[in-house]
PDB file of C-alpha atoms in Angstrom:
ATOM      1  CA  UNK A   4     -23.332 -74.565  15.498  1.00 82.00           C
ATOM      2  CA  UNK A   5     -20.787 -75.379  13.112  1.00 86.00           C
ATOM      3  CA  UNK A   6     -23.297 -78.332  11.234  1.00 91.00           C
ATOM      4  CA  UNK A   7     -26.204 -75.383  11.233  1.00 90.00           C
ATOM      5  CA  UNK A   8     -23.709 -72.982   9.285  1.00 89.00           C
ATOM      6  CA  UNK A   9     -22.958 -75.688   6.644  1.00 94.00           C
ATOM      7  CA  UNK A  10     -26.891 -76.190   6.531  1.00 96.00           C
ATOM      8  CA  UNK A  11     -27.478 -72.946   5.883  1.00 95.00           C
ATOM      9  CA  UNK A  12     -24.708 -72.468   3.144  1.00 95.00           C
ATOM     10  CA  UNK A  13     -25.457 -75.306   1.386  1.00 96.00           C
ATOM     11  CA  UNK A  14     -29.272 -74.950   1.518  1.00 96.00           C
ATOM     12  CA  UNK A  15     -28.891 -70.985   0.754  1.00 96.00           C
ATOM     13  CA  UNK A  16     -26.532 -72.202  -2.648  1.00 95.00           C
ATOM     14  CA  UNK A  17     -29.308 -74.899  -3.497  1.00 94.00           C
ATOM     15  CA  UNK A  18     -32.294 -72.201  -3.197  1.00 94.00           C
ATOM     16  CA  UNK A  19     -30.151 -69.914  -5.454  1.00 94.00           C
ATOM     17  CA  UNK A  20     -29.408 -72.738  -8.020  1.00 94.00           C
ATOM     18  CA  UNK A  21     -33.354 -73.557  -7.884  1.00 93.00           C
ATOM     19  CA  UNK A  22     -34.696 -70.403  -7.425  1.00 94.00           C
ATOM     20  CA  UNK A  23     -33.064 -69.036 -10.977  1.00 94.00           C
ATOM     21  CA  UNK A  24     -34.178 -71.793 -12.955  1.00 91.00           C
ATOM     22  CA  UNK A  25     -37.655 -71.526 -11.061  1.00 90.00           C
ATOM     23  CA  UNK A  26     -37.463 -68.123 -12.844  1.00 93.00           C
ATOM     24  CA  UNK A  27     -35.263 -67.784 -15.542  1.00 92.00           C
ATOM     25  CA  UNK A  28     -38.224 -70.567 -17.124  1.00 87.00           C
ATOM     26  CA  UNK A  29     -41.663 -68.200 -15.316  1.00 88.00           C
ATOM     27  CA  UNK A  30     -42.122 -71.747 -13.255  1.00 87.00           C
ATOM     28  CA  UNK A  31     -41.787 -69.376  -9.536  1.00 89.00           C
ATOM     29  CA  UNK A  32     -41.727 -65.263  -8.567  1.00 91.00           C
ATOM     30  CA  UNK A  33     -39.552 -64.407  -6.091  1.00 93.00           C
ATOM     31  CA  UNK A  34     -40.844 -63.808  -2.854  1.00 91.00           C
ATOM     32  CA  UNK A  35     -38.081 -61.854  -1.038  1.00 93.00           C
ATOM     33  CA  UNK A  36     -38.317 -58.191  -2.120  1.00 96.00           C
ATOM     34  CA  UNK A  37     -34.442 -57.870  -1.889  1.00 96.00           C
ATOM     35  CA  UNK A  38     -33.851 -61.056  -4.070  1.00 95.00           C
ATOM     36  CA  UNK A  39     -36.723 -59.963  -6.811  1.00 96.00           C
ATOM     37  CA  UNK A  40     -34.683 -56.660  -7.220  1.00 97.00           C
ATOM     38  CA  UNK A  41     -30.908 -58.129  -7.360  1.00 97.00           C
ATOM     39  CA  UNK A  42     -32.691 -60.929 -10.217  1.00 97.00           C
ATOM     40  CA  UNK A  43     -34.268 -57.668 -12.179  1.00 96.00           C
ATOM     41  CA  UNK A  44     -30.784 -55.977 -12.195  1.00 97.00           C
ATOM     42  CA  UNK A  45     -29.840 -58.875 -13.574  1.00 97.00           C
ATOM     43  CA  UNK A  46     -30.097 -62.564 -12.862  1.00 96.00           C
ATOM     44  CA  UNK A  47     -26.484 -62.990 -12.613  1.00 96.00           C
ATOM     45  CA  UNK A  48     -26.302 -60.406  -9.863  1.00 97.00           C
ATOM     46  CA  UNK A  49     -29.064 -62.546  -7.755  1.00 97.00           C
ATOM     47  CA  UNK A  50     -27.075 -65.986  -8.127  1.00 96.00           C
ATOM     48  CA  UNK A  51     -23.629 -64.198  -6.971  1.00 97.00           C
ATOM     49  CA  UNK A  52     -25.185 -62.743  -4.231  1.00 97.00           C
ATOM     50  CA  UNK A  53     -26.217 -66.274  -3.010  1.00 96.00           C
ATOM     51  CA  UNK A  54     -22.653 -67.314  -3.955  1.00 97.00           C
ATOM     52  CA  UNK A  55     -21.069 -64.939  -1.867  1.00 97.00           C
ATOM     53  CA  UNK A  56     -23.065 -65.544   1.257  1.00 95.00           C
ATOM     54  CA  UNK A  57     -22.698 -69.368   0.854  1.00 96.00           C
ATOM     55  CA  UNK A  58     -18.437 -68.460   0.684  1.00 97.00           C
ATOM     56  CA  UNK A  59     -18.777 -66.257   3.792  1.00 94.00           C
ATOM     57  CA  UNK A  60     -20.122 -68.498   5.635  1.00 93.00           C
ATOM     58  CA  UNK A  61     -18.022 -71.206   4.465  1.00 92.00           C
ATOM     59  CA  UNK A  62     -14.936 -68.759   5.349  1.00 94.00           C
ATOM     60  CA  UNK A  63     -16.165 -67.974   8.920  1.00 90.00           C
ATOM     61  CA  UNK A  64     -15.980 -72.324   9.075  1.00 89.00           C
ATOM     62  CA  UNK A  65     -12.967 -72.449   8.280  1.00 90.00           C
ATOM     63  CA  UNK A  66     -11.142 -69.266  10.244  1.00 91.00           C
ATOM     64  CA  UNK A  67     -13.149 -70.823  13.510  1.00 87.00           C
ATOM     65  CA  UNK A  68     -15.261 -67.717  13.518  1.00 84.00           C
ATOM     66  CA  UNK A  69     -18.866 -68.880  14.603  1.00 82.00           C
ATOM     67  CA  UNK A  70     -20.933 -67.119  16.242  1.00 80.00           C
ATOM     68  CA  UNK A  71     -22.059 -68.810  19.657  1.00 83.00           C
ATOM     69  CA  UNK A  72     -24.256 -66.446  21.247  1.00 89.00           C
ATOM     70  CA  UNK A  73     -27.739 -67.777  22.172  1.00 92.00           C
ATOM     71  CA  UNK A  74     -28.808 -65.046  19.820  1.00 92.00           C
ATOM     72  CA  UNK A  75     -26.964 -66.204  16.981  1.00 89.00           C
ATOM     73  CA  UNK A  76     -28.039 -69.944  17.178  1.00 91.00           C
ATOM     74  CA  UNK A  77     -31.627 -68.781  17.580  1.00 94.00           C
ATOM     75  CA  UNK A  78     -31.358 -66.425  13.852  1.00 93.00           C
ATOM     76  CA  UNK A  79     -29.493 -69.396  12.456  1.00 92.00           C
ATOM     77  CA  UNK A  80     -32.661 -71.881  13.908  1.00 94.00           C
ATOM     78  CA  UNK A  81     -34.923 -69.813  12.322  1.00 96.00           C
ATOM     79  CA  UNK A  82     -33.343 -68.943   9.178  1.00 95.00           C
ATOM     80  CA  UNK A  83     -32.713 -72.839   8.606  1.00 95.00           C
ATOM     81  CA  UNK A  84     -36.459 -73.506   9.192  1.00 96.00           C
ATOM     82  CA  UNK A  85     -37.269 -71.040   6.757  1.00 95.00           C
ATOM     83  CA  UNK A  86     -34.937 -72.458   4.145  1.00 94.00           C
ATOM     84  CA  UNK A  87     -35.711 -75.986   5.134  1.00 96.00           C
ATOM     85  CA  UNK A  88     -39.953 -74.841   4.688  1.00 96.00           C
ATOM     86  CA  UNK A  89     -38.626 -72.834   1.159  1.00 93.00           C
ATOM     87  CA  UNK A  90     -36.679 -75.903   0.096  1.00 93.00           C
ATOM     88  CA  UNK A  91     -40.046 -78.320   0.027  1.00 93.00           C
ATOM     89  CA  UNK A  92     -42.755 -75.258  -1.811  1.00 91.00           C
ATOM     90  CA  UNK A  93     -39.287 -75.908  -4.491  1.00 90.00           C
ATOM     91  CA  UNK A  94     -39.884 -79.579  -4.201  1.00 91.00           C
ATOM     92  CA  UNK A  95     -43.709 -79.179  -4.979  1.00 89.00           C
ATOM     93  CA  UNK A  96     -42.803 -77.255  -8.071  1.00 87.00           C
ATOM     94  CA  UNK A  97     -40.553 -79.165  -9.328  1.00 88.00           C
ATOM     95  CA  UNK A  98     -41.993 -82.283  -9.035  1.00 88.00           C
ATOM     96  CA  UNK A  99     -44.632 -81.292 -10.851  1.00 83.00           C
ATOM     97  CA  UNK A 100     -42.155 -79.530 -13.479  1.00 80.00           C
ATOM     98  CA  UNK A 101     -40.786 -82.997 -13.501  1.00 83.00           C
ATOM     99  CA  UNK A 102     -44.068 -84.913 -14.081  1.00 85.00           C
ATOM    100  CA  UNK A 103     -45.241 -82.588 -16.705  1.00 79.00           C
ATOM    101  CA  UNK A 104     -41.660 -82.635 -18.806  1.00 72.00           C
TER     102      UNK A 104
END
């Protein structure tokens, strides 16, 4: 469990990272409703919000407070698939940012 929590805060930091230069440049459009809004308040809003969750996670690490209910490993499964599936459609972008630069 504790390997799938520094998955997901490192790959939920590196989708942030992405993800506002994907739209600060009108490359991407965020998908997740909740995201799109904290980005409109302001994109500096979006990109702590991502910060923050990466650091609570990183603090429940640390304090030896994981979750280890078969519930919690399944929503951590899933939500690393997701990122993991979110992670390559940045890839494909990119790399053809990349190619066209």
């Amino acid at each position: 469990m504790i390997k799938l929590f520094h998955y997901l805060a490192i790959v939920n930091l590196l989708d942030g990272v992405i993800t506002y230069f994907g739209l600060k440049n009108g490359y991407i459009k965020e998908a997740n409703p909740i995201m799109a809004f904290l980005y409109q308040v302001h994109p500096s809003v979006f990109i702590s919000m991502k910060l923050i969750l990466s650091v609570l996670i990183y603090t429940m690490i640390l304090i030896h407070h994981i979750p280890v209910s078969k519930i919690s490993f399944t929503v951590s499964t899933i939500v690393s698939i997701m990122y993991t599936v979110i992670l390559f459609l940045h890839s494909v972008w990119l790399s053809n940012f990349i190619t066209n630069y």
